[in-house]
């Protein structure tokens, strides 16, 4: 029979052993927790100067190893240039006496607005890098501007239905969004509202633009797969400069009395405010979980590029040079391009952003959106992280759950403490 003193001693021994066990568990798991918190949000930024010419370069666009921009080095008109990051070669795409503006690259195709027929009758042109051929996409005797391209589809803003400018140079009348399908050699009118629809962006089956039909600028979307138009923003302030990637639409928003970056998730119908610094943010671009923008928080003479990671809810300052990094930002995977004034003229710069942990969620997201070259029949490698098309019913195969017991640091120590406690209590009985 166990007396009272033995029971008292047992209780204290159990308490002491339990405390020791909790302490060992804490010590064993601490390195894992610290490793995650220290490594998950660290980013490495490697900056590269793309252009070194003393003239002005603007409107950069990037896809894969190709960076394109408009260039004023001949002193008379804007030409289109391209830099290949893998071969380190610069190529002049256009070589005539007319302006070529707003280039966008996708795969081996470059599109831009071309003024060879006059600025009031600007046309959309395409250059194929594989075949070295130029094609005039639009032939209507009106103005077509601000093109974007995804795969075989090119979109732009169009004045053919009554669009014009007022005396201050602002768009007025009826500007519409049009699309040209290269695979079908067919042109489509996307918008029919008799107001200003401008600055389109396209990703897969979805086109977004800024729209003035409600007396203020709103963001609208058209889904080619359903032939359905949707109003994305309803706030009475101005929402403009949209961009889209996957299920996410971003834009610049004036509802707080200044310019902020907002986002709308098509899959959840949820709107969220991305920037809250109190300064002015604009000119945003998006790829995967990463949003980049031009930020005014250090003053109008020191604009910087910032990045927000949706997967970690963290913000990172990308540029630190005390001059202006600004205008027409673009991002492709972990590469960001912008216009930079640090050399006394406007140059094109690029940075490559990587995480300290190469298997971080950020980089997995960058790898997950692999797209084949336009027109290619290349299929993803087995086991790759390619995501299914939006709206598809394909789900990734579930991964086997690994047993973490004996892989957990200090498991042997914890197991030993528990075993000794059990033996001691059995002996006391």
CSV table of C-alpha atoms in Angstrom, one decimal:
chain,number,residue,atom,x,y,z
A,1,UNK,CA,0.0,0.0,0.0
A,2,UNK,CA,1.3,3.4,-1.0
A,3,UNK,CA,1.3,5.9,1.8
A,4,UNK,CA,0.6,9.6,1.7
A,5,UNK,CA,4.2,10.7,1.4
A,6,UNK,CA,4.7,8.3,-1.5
A,7,UNK,CA,1.7,9.8,-3.3
A,8,UNK,CA,3.0,13.3,-2.6
A,9,UNK,CA,6.5,12.3,-4.0
A,10,UNK,CA,4.8,10.7,-7.0
A,11,UNK,CA,2.9,13.8,-7.8
A,12,UNK,CA,6.1,16.0,-7.6
A,13,UNK,CA,8.0,13.5,-9.7
A,14,UNK,CA,5.3,13.5,-12.4
A,15,UNK,CA,5.2,17.3,-12.4
A,16,UNK,CA,9.0,17.5,-12.7
A,17,UNK,CA,9.1,14.9,-15.5
A,18,UNK,CA,6.3,16.7,-17.4
A,19,UNK,CA,8.0,20.0,-17.1
A,20,UNK,CA,11.2,18.5,-18.4
A,21,UNK,CA,9.3,16.9,-21.2
A,22,UNK,CA,7.8,20.2,-22.3
A,23,UNK,CA,11.2,21.9,-22.1
A,24,UNK,CA,12.7,19.3,-24.3
A,25,UNK,CA,9.9,19.6,-26.8
A,26,UNK,CA,10.3,23.4,-26.9
A,27,UNK,CA,14.1,23.1,-27.4
A,28,UNK,CA,13.7,20.5,-30.1
A,29,UNK,CA,11.2,22.4,-32.1
A,30,UNK,CA,12.7,25.8,-31.7
A,31,UNK,CA,15.3,25.6,-34.5
A,32,UNK,CA,12.6,24.6,-37.0
A,33,UNK,CA,10.4,27.6,-36.1
A,34,UNK,CA,13.3,30.0,-36.2
A,35,UNK,CA,14.5,28.7,-39.5
A,36,UNK,CA,11.1,29.4,-41.1
A,37,UNK,CA,10.8,32.9,-39.7
A,38,UNK,CA,14.3,33.9,-40.7
A,39,UNK,CA,14.4,32.4,-44.2
A,40,UNK,CA,10.9,32.6,-45.6
A,41,UNK,CA,10.8,36.4,-46.4
A,42,UNK,CA,14.4,37.1,-47.3
A,43,UNK,CA,14.8,38.2,-51.0
A,44,UNK,CA,18.0,38.7,-53.0
A,45,UNK,CA,17.9,41.4,-55.6
A,46,UNK,CA,20.4,41.4,-58.5
A,47,UNK,CA,20.2,44.5,-60.7
A,48,UNK,CA,21.2,44.8,-64.3
A,49,UNK,CA,21.5,47.8,-66.6
A,50,UNK,CA,20.0,46.8,-70.0
A,51,UNK,CA,20.7,50.0,-72.0
A,52,UNK,CA,23.8,52.2,-71.8
A,53,UNK,CA,23.0,54.6,-74.7
A,54,UNK,CA,23.0,58.3,-73.7
A,55,UNK,CA,19.6,58.9,-75.3
A,56,UNK,CA,16.2,58.1,-73.8
A,57,UNK,CA,14.6,54.7,-73.6
A,58,UNK,CA,11.1,54.0,-72.3
A,59,UNK,CA,8.2,51.5,-72.1
A,60,UNK,CA,10.0,48.3,-71.3
A,61,UNK,CA,8.3,44.9,-71.6
A,62,UNK,CA,9.7,41.5,-70.8
A,63,UNK,CA,8.9,37.9,-71.6
A,64,UNK,CA,11.4,35.1,-71.0
A,65,UNK,CA,14.9,36.2,-72.0
A,66,UNK,CA,13.7,39.1,-74.2
A,67,UNK,CA,13.3,42.7,-73.1
A,68,UNK,CA,11.9,45.2,-75.6
A,69,UNK,CA,11.5,49.0,-75.3
A,70,UNK,CA,11.1,52.2,-77.4
A,71,UNK,CA,14.3,54.1,-78.1
A,72,UNK,CA,15.1,57.7,-79.1
A,73,UNK,CA,18.8,57.2,-79.9
A,74,UNK,CA,18.5,58.5,-83.5
A,75,UNK,CA,17.2,61.8,-82.1
A,76,UNK,CA,14.2,62.0,-84.4
A,77,UNK,CA,11.7,59.2,-83.7
A,78,UNK,CA,11.0,56.3,-81.4
A,79,UNK,CA,12.3,53.0,-82.6
A,80,UNK,CA,11.8,49.5,-81.2
A,81,UNK,CA,14.8,47.7,-79.7
A,82,UNK,CA,15.3,44.3,-78.0
A,83,UNK,CA,17.9,42.8,-75.7
A,84,UNK,CA,18.4,39.0,-75.4
A,85,UNK,CA,19.4,38.2,-71.8
A,86,UNK,CA,20.7,34.7,-72.8
A,87,UNK,CA,22.9,35.9,-75.7
A,88,UNK,CA,23.6,39.5,-74.4
A,89,UNK,CA,22.8,40.8,-77.9
A,90,UNK,CA,20.9,44.0,-78.6
A,91,UNK,CA,18.8,44.2,-81.8
A,92,UNK,CA,17.1,47.1,-83.5
A,93,UNK,CA,13.7,45.9,-84.6
A,94,UNK,CA,12.4,48.9,-86.5
A,95,UNK,CA,14.5,51.2,-88.7
A,96,UNK,CA,12.6,54.0,-90.4
A,97,UNK,CA,11.6,57.6,-89.9
A,98,UNK,CA,8.3,57.1,-88.0
A,99,UNK,CA,7.4,56.7,-84.4
A,100,UNK,CA,6.9,53.2,-83.0
A,101,UNK,CA,5.6,53.3,-79.4
A,102,UNK,CA,4.4,51.1,-76.5
A,103,UNK,CA,6.0,47.7,-77.5
A,104,UNK,CA,4.9,44.5,-75.8
A,105,UNK,CA,6.6,41.2,-76.2
A,106,UNK,CA,5.1,37.7,-75.8
A,107,UNK,CA,7.2,34.7,-76.9
A,108,UNK,CA,8.7,35.5,-80.3
A,109,UNK,CA,6.2,38.2,-81.1
A,110,UNK,CA,6.4,42.0,-80.5
A,111,UNK,CA,3.4,44.3,-81.0
A,112,UNK,CA,3.4,48.2,-80.9
A,113,UNK,CA,1.5,51.2,-82.2
A,114,UNK,CA,2.9,52.5,-85.4
A,115,UNK,CA,2.5,56.0,-86.8
A,116,UNK,CA,3.7,55.5,-90.4
A,117,UNK,CA,0.2,56.5,-91.6
A,118,UNK,CA,0.1,59.5,-89.1
A,119,UNK,CA,-0.6,59.6,-85.4
A,120,UNK,CA,-4.4,60.1,-85.9
A,121,UNK,CA,-4.3,56.9,-88.0
A,122,UNK,CA,-1.9,54.9,-85.9
A,123,UNK,CA,-2.0,51.2,-86.5
A,124,UNK,CA,-1.0,48.1,-84.6
A,125,UNK,CA,2.0,46.2,-86.0
A,126,UNK,CA,3.5,42.9,-85.2
A,127,UNK,CA,7.1,41.6,-85.6
A,128,UNK,CA,7.8,37.8,-85.6
A,129,UNK,CA,11.4,37.2,-84.3
A,130,UNK,CA,11.5,33.7,-85.6
A,131,UNK,CA,10.6,34.6,-89.2
A,132,UNK,CA,12.0,38.2,-89.1
A,133,UNK,CA,8.7,39.4,-90.6
A,134,UNK,CA,6.6,42.5,-89.8
A,135,UNK,CA,2.8,42.4,-90.2
A,136,UNK,CA,0.3,45.3,-90.1
A,137,UNK,CA,-2.5,44.0,-87.9
A,138,UNK,CA,-5.1,46.9,-88.3
A,139,UNK,CA,-6.0,48.6,-91.5
A,140,UNK,CA,-9.0,50.7,-90.5
A,141,UNK,CA,-8.6,54.5,-91.3
A,142,UNK,CA,-8.7,55.5,-87.6
A,143,UNK,CA,-6.5,55.3,-84.6
A,144,UNK,CA,-5.4,52.1,-82.8
A,145,UNK,CA,-3.3,52.4,-79.7
A,146,UNK,CA,-2.0,50.8,-76.5
A,147,UNK,CA,-1.7,47.1,-77.7
A,148,UNK,CA,-1.3,44.1,-75.5
A,149,UNK,CA,-0.7,40.4,-76.5
A,150,UNK,CA,-1.3,37.0,-75.1
A,151,UNK,CA,-0.7,33.9,-77.3
A,152,UNK,CA,-2.4,34.4,-80.6
A,153,UNK,CA,-4.6,37.3,-79.3
A,154,UNK,CA,-3.8,41.0,-79.6
A,155,UNK,CA,-6.0,43.7,-78.0
A,156,UNK,CA,-6.0,47.5,-78.3
A,157,UNK,CA,-8.0,50.7,-78.0
A,158,UNK,CA,-9.7,52.0,-81.1
A,159,UNK,CA,-11.2,55.3,-82.3
A,160,UNK,CA,-13.1,54.0,-85.4
A,161,UNK,CA,-16.6,54.4,-83.8
A,162,UNK,CA,-16.2,58.1,-83.0
A,163,UNK,CA,-13.3,58.4,-80.6
A,164,UNK,CA,-11.3,61.6,-80.6
A,165,UNK,CA,-9.4,64.1,-78.3
A,166,UNK,CA,-10.6,67.3,-76.7
A,167,UNK,CA,-8.5,70.6,-76.8
A,168,UNK,CA,-6.6,69.5,-73.7
A,169,UNK,CA,-5.6,66.1,-75.3
A,170,UNK,CA,-8.0,64.0,-73.3
A,171,UNK,CA,-9.9,61.1,-74.9
A,172,UNK,CA,-13.5,61.9,-75.7
A,173,UNK,CA,-16.3,60.3,-77.7
A,174,UNK,CA,-16.5,56.6,-78.3
A,175,UNK,CA,-13.3,54.6,-77.8
A,176,UNK,CA,-13.6,50.8,-78.0
A,177,UNK,CA,-11.6,47.7,-77.2
A,178,UNK,CA,-10.9,45.4,-80.2
A,179,UNK,CA,-9.2,42.0,-80.5
A,180,UNK,CA,-7.4,40.3,-83.4
A,181,UNK,CA,-7.0,36.5,-83.4
A,182,UNK,CA,-3.8,35.6,-85.3
A,183,UNK,CA,-4.8,31.9,-85.5
A,184,UNK,CA,-8.1,32.7,-87.2
A,185,UNK,CA,-7.0,36.0,-88.9
A,186,UNK,CA,-10.2,37.5,-87.5
A,187,UNK,CA,-10.9,40.9,-85.8
A,188,UNK,CA,-13.5,41.2,-83.0
A,189,UNK,CA,-15.1,44.2,-81.4
A,190,UNK,CA,-15.1,43.7,-77.6
A,191,UNK,CA,-16.9,46.7,-76.3
A,192,UNK,CA,-20.1,48.4,-77.7
A,193,UNK,CA,-20.8,51.1,-75.0
A,194,UNK,CA,-20.6,54.6,-76.5
A,195,UNK,CA,-18.1,56.0,-74.1
A,196,UNK,CA,-14.3,55.8,-73.5
A,197,UNK,CA,-12.9,52.3,-73.0
A,198,UNK,CA,-9.1,52.3,-73.0
A,199,UNK,CA,-5.8,50.7,-71.9
A,200,UNK,CA,-6.7,47.0,-72.3
A,201,UNK,CA,-4.7,44.1,-70.9
A,202,UNK,CA,-5.2,40.4,-71.7
A,203,UNK,CA,-4.5,37.1,-70.0
A,204,UNK,CA,-5.7,33.9,-71.5
A,205,UNK,CA,-9.5,34.3,-72.1
A,206,UNK,CA,-9.9,37.5,-70.0
A,207,UNK,CA,-9.5,41.1,-71.1
A,208,UNK,CA,-9.6,44.1,-68.6
A,209,UNK,CA,-9.7,47.8,-69.3
A,210,UNK,CA,-10.6,51.2,-67.7
A,211,UNK,CA,-14.0,52.4,-68.6
A,212,UNK,CA,-15.7,55.9,-68.4
A,213,UNK,CA,-19.3,54.8,-69.0
A,214,UNK,CA,-20.5,55.7,-65.4
A,215,UNK,CA,-19.0,59.2,-65.4
A,216,UNK,CA,-15.9,58.0,-63.6
A,217,UNK,CA,-13.2,55.5,-64.5
A,218,UNK,CA,-14.0,51.9,-63.5
A,219,UNK,CA,-12.4,48.6,-64.3
A,220,UNK,CA,-14.3,46.2,-66.5
A,221,UNK,CA,-13.6,42.6,-67.7
A,222,UNK,CA,-14.7,40.6,-70.7
A,223,UNK,CA,-14.4,36.8,-70.7
A,224,UNK,CA,-14.0,35.4,-74.2
A,225,UNK,CA,-14.9,31.9,-73.1
A,226,UNK,CA,-18.4,33.0,-71.8
A,227,UNK,CA,-18.8,36.2,-74.0
A,228,UNK,CA,-19.7,38.0,-70.7
A,229,UNK,CA,-18.8,41.5,-69.6
A,230,UNK,CA,-18.4,42.2,-65.9
A,231,UNK,CA,-18.0,45.5,-64.0
A,232,UNK,CA,-15.1,44.9,-61.5
A,233,UNK,CA,-15.1,48.2,-59.5
A,234,UNK,CA,-18.1,50.3,-58.4
A,235,UNK,CA,-16.5,53.0,-56.1
A,236,UNK,CA,-17.3,56.5,-57.4
A,237,UNK,CA,-13.6,57.5,-57.4
A,238,UNK,CA,-11.3,56.7,-60.3
A,239,UNK,CA,-9.9,53.2,-60.9
A,240,UNK,CA,-7.5,52.9,-63.8
A,241,UNK,CA,-4.4,51.3,-65.3
A,242,UNK,CA,-5.5,47.6,-64.9
A,243,UNK,CA,-3.3,44.5,-65.2
A,244,UNK,CA,-4.3,40.9,-65.0
A,245,UNK,CA,-2.6,37.6,-64.3
A,246,UNK,CA,-4.4,34.3,-63.5
A,247,UNK,CA,-7.5,35.1,-61.4
A,248,UNK,CA,-6.1,38.4,-60.1
A,249,UNK,CA,-6.8,41.9,-61.5
A,250,UNK,CA,-4.9,44.9,-60.1
A,251,UNK,CA,-5.3,48.6,-60.7
A,252,UNK,CA,-4.5,52.1,-59.4
A,253,UNK,CA,-7.3,53.5,-57.2
A,254,UNK,CA,-8.0,57.1,-56.0
A,255,UNK,CA,-10.8,56.3,-53.5
A,256,UNK,CA,-8.6,57.3,-50.5
A,257,UNK,CA,-7.7,60.7,-51.8
A,258,UNK,CA,-4.5,59.5,-53.3
A,259,UNK,CA,-3.3,56.6,-55.6
A,260,UNK,CA,-3.3,53.1,-54.0
A,261,UNK,CA,-2.9,49.7,-55.6
A,262,UNK,CA,-6.0,47.5,-55.2
A,263,UNK,CA,-6.7,43.9,-56.3
A,264,UNK,CA,-9.7,41.8,-57.2
A,265,UNK,CA,-9.7,38.0,-57.0
A,266,UNK,CA,-12.0,36.6,-59.7
A,267,UNK,CA,-12.2,33.2,-58.0
A,268,UNK,CA,-13.4,34.6,-54.6
A,269,UNK,CA,-15.0,37.8,-55.8
A,270,UNK,CA,-13.0,39.6,-53.1
A,271,UNK,CA,-11.5,43.0,-53.4
A,272,UNK,CA,-8.4,44.0,-51.3
A,273,UNK,CA,-6.2,47.0,-50.8
A,274,UNK,CA,-2.5,46.2,-51.4
A,275,UNK,CA,-0.7,49.4,-50.5
A,276,UNK,CA,-1.3,51.3,-47.3
A,277,UNK,CA,1.9,53.4,-46.9
A,278,UNK,CA,0.1,56.8,-47.1
A,279,UNK,CA,2.1,57.8,-50.2
A,280,UNK,CA,1.2,57.6,-53.9
A,281,UNK,CA,1.5,54.3,-55.7
A,282,UNK,CA,0.8,53.7,-59.4
A,283,UNK,CA,1.8,51.9,-62.5
A,284,UNK,CA,1.4,48.4,-61.1
A,285,UNK,CA,2.1,45.1,-62.8
A,286,UNK,CA,1.5,41.5,-61.6
A,287,UNK,CA,2.8,38.0,-62.2
A,288,UNK,CA,1.8,35.1,-60.0
A,289,UNK,CA,1.9,36.1,-56.3
A,290,UNK,CA,4.0,39.2,-57.0
A,291,UNK,CA,2.8,42.8,-57.6
A,292,UNK,CA,5.2,45.6,-58.4
A,293,UNK,CA,4.5,49.3,-58.6
A,294,UNK,CA,6.1,52.8,-58.7
A,295,UNK,CA,6.2,54.4,-55.2
A,296,UNK,CA,6.4,58.1,-54.3
A,297,UNK,CA,7.0,57.7,-50.5
A,298,UNK,CA,10.6,59.1,-50.7
A,299,UNK,CA,9.5,62.2,-52.8
A,300,UNK,CA,8.9,63.1,-56.4
A,301,UNK,CA,12.6,63.1,-57.3
A,302,UNK,CA,13.3,59.6,-55.8
A,303,UNK,CA,10.6,57.3,-57.1
A,304,UNK,CA,11.2,53.7,-56.3
A,305,UNK,CA,10.0,50.3,-57.4
A,306,UNK,CA,8.3,48.2,-54.7
A,307,UNK,CA,7.1,44.6,-54.6
A,308,UNK,CA,4.3,42.9,-52.6
A,309,UNK,CA,4.2,39.1,-52.2
A,310,UNK,CA,0.7,37.9,-51.8
A,311,UNK,CA,1.8,34.5,-50.4
A,312,UNK,CA,3.6,36.0,-47.5
A,313,UNK,CA,1.9,39.4,-47.2
A,314,UNK,CA,5.2,41.2,-47.2
A,315,UNK,CA,6.4,44.3,-49.0
A,316,UNK,CA,10.0,44.8,-50.3
A,317,UNK,CA,11.7,47.8,-51.7
A,318,UNK,CA,13.3,46.8,-55.0
A,319,UNK,CA,15.3,49.9,-56.0
A,320,UNK,CA,17.4,52.1,-53.6
A,321,UNK,CA,19.2,54.4,-56.0
A,322,UNK,CA,18.4,58.1,-55.1
A,323,UNK,CA,17.0,59.0,-58.5
A,324,UNK,CA,13.7,58.1,-60.3
A,325,UNK,CA,12.9,54.5,-61.1
A,326,UNK,CA,9.6,54.8,-62.8
A,327,UNK,CA,7.1,54.4,-65.6
A,328,UNK,CA,5.7,51.4,-67.4
A,329,UNK,CA,6.9,48.7,-65.1
A,330,UNK,CA,6.7,45.1,-66.3
A,331,UNK,CA,7.3,41.7,-64.6
A,332,UNK,CA,7.8,38.2,-65.9
A,333,UNK,CA,8.3,35.5,-63.2
A,334,UNK,CA,11.1,36.9,-61.0
A,335,UNK,CA,12.4,39.5,-63.4
A,336,UNK,CA,11.3,43.2,-63.2
A,337,UNK,CA,12.0,45.9,-65.7
A,338,UNK,CA,11.6,49.7,-65.4
A,339,UNK,CA,12.8,53.1,-66.7
A,340,UNK,CA,15.6,54.6,-64.7
A,341,UNK,CA,17.1,58.2,-64.5
A,342,UNK,CA,20.2,57.5,-62.5
A,343,UNK,CA,22.5,58.3,-65.4
A,344,UNK,CA,21.0,61.6,-66.4
A,345,UNK,CA,18.8,60.1,-69.1
A,346,UNK,CA,16.2,57.4,-69.2
A,347,UNK,CA,17.7,53.9,-69.3
A,348,UNK,CA,16.1,50.5,-69.0
A,349,UNK,CA,17.1,48.5,-65.9
A,350,UNK,CA,16.1,45.0,-64.8
A,351,UNK,CA,16.4,43.1,-61.5
A,352,UNK,CA,16.2,39.4,-60.8
A,353,UNK,CA,14.6,38.6,-57.4
A,354,UNK,CA,15.2,35.3,-55.7
A,355,UNK,CA,14.6,33.9,-52.2
A,356,UNK,CA,17.2,32.7,-49.8
A,357,UNK,CA,15.3,29.4,-49.6
A,358,UNK,CA,15.2,28.1,-53.2
A,359,UNK,CA,12.1,26.1,-52.4
A,360,UNK,CA,10.2,29.0,-51.0
A,361,UNK,CA,6.6,29.5,-51.9
A,362,UNK,CA,7.5,32.6,-53.9
A,363,UNK,CA,9.8,30.7,-56.2
A,364,UNK,CA,7.4,27.7,-56.5
A,365,UNK,CA,4.8,30.2,-57.7
A,366,UNK,CA,7.2,31.5,-60.3
A,367,UNK,CA,7.8,28.0,-61.6
A,368,UNK,CA,4.1,27.0,-61.4
A,369,UNK,CA,3.0,29.2,-64.2
A,370,UNK,CA,5.2,27.9,-66.9
A,371,UNK,CA,3.7,28.6,-70.4
A,372,UNK,CA,4.8,27.1,-73.7
A,373,UNK,CA,6.0,29.4,-76.4
A,374,UNK,CA,3.1,30.6,-78.7
A,375,UNK,CA,2.2,27.9,-81.2
A,376,UNK,CA,4.5,25.3,-79.7
A,377,UNK,CA,3.4,21.7,-79.0
A,378,UNK,CA,5.7,21.4,-76.0
A,379,UNK,CA,4.0,19.7,-73.1
A,380,UNK,CA,5.1,20.1,-69.5
A,381,UNK,CA,7.6,17.6,-68.2
A,382,UNK,CA,6.1,14.9,-66.0
A,383,UNK,CA,6.0,16.0,-62.4
A,384,UNK,CA,6.3,19.7,-63.2
A,385,UNK,CA,4.5,22.4,-61.3
A,386,UNK,CA,2.5,23.6,-64.3
A,387,UNK,CA,-0.9,24.9,-63.2
A,388,UNK,CA,-4.1,23.9,-65.0
A,389,UNK,CA,-6.0,26.4,-67.1
A,390,UNK,CA,-8.3,28.7,-65.0
A,391,UNK,CA,-11.6,27.1,-64.5
A,392,UNK,CA,-10.5,23.6,-65.3
A,393,UNK,CA,-11.4,20.7,-63.1
A,394,UNK,CA,-7.9,19.3,-63.0
A,395,UNK,CA,-6.6,18.9,-59.5
A,396,UNK,CA,-3.0,18.1,-58.6
A,397,UNK,CA,-2.4,14.6,-57.3
A,398,UNK,CA,-2.3,14.4,-53.5
A,399,UNK,CA,1.1,14.0,-52.1
A,400,UNK,CA,1.8,11.2,-49.7
A,401,UNK,CA,1.9,12.3,-46.1
A,402,UNK,CA,5.3,11.6,-44.6
A,403,UNK,CA,5.6,10.4,-41.0
A,404,UNK,CA,7.2,13.3,-39.1
A,405,UNK,CA,7.7,11.5,-35.8
A,406,UNK,CA,11.2,10.1,-36.3
A,407,UNK,CA,12.2,12.9,-38.6
A,408,UNK,CA,11.6,15.5,-36.0
A,409,UNK,CA,14.8,16.9,-34.4
A,410,UNK,CA,15.2,15.6,-30.8
A,411,UNK,CA,12.6,12.8,-31.2
A,412,UNK,CA,15.0,10.3,-29.6
A,413,UNK,CA,15.4,12.5,-26.6
A,414,UNK,CA,11.7,13.0,-26.1
A,415,UNK,CA,11.1,9.3,-26.5
A,416,UNK,CA,13.7,8.5,-23.9
A,417,UNK,CA,12.3,10.9,-21.3
A,418,UNK,CA,8.8,9.5,-21.7
A,419,UNK,CA,10.1,5.9,-21.4
A,420,UNK,CA,12.0,6.6,-18.2
A,421,UNK,CA,9.0,8.3,-16.7
A,422,UNK,CA,6.8,5.2,-17.5
A,423,UNK,CA,9.4,2.8,-16.0
A,424,UNK,CA,9.7,4.8,-12.8
A,425,UNK,CA,6.0,5.0,-12.2
A,426,UNK,CA,5.6,1.3,-12.8
A,427,UNK,CA,8.4,0.6,-10.3
A,428,UNK,CA,6.7,2.9,-7.7
A,429,UNK,CA,3.6,0.8,-8.0
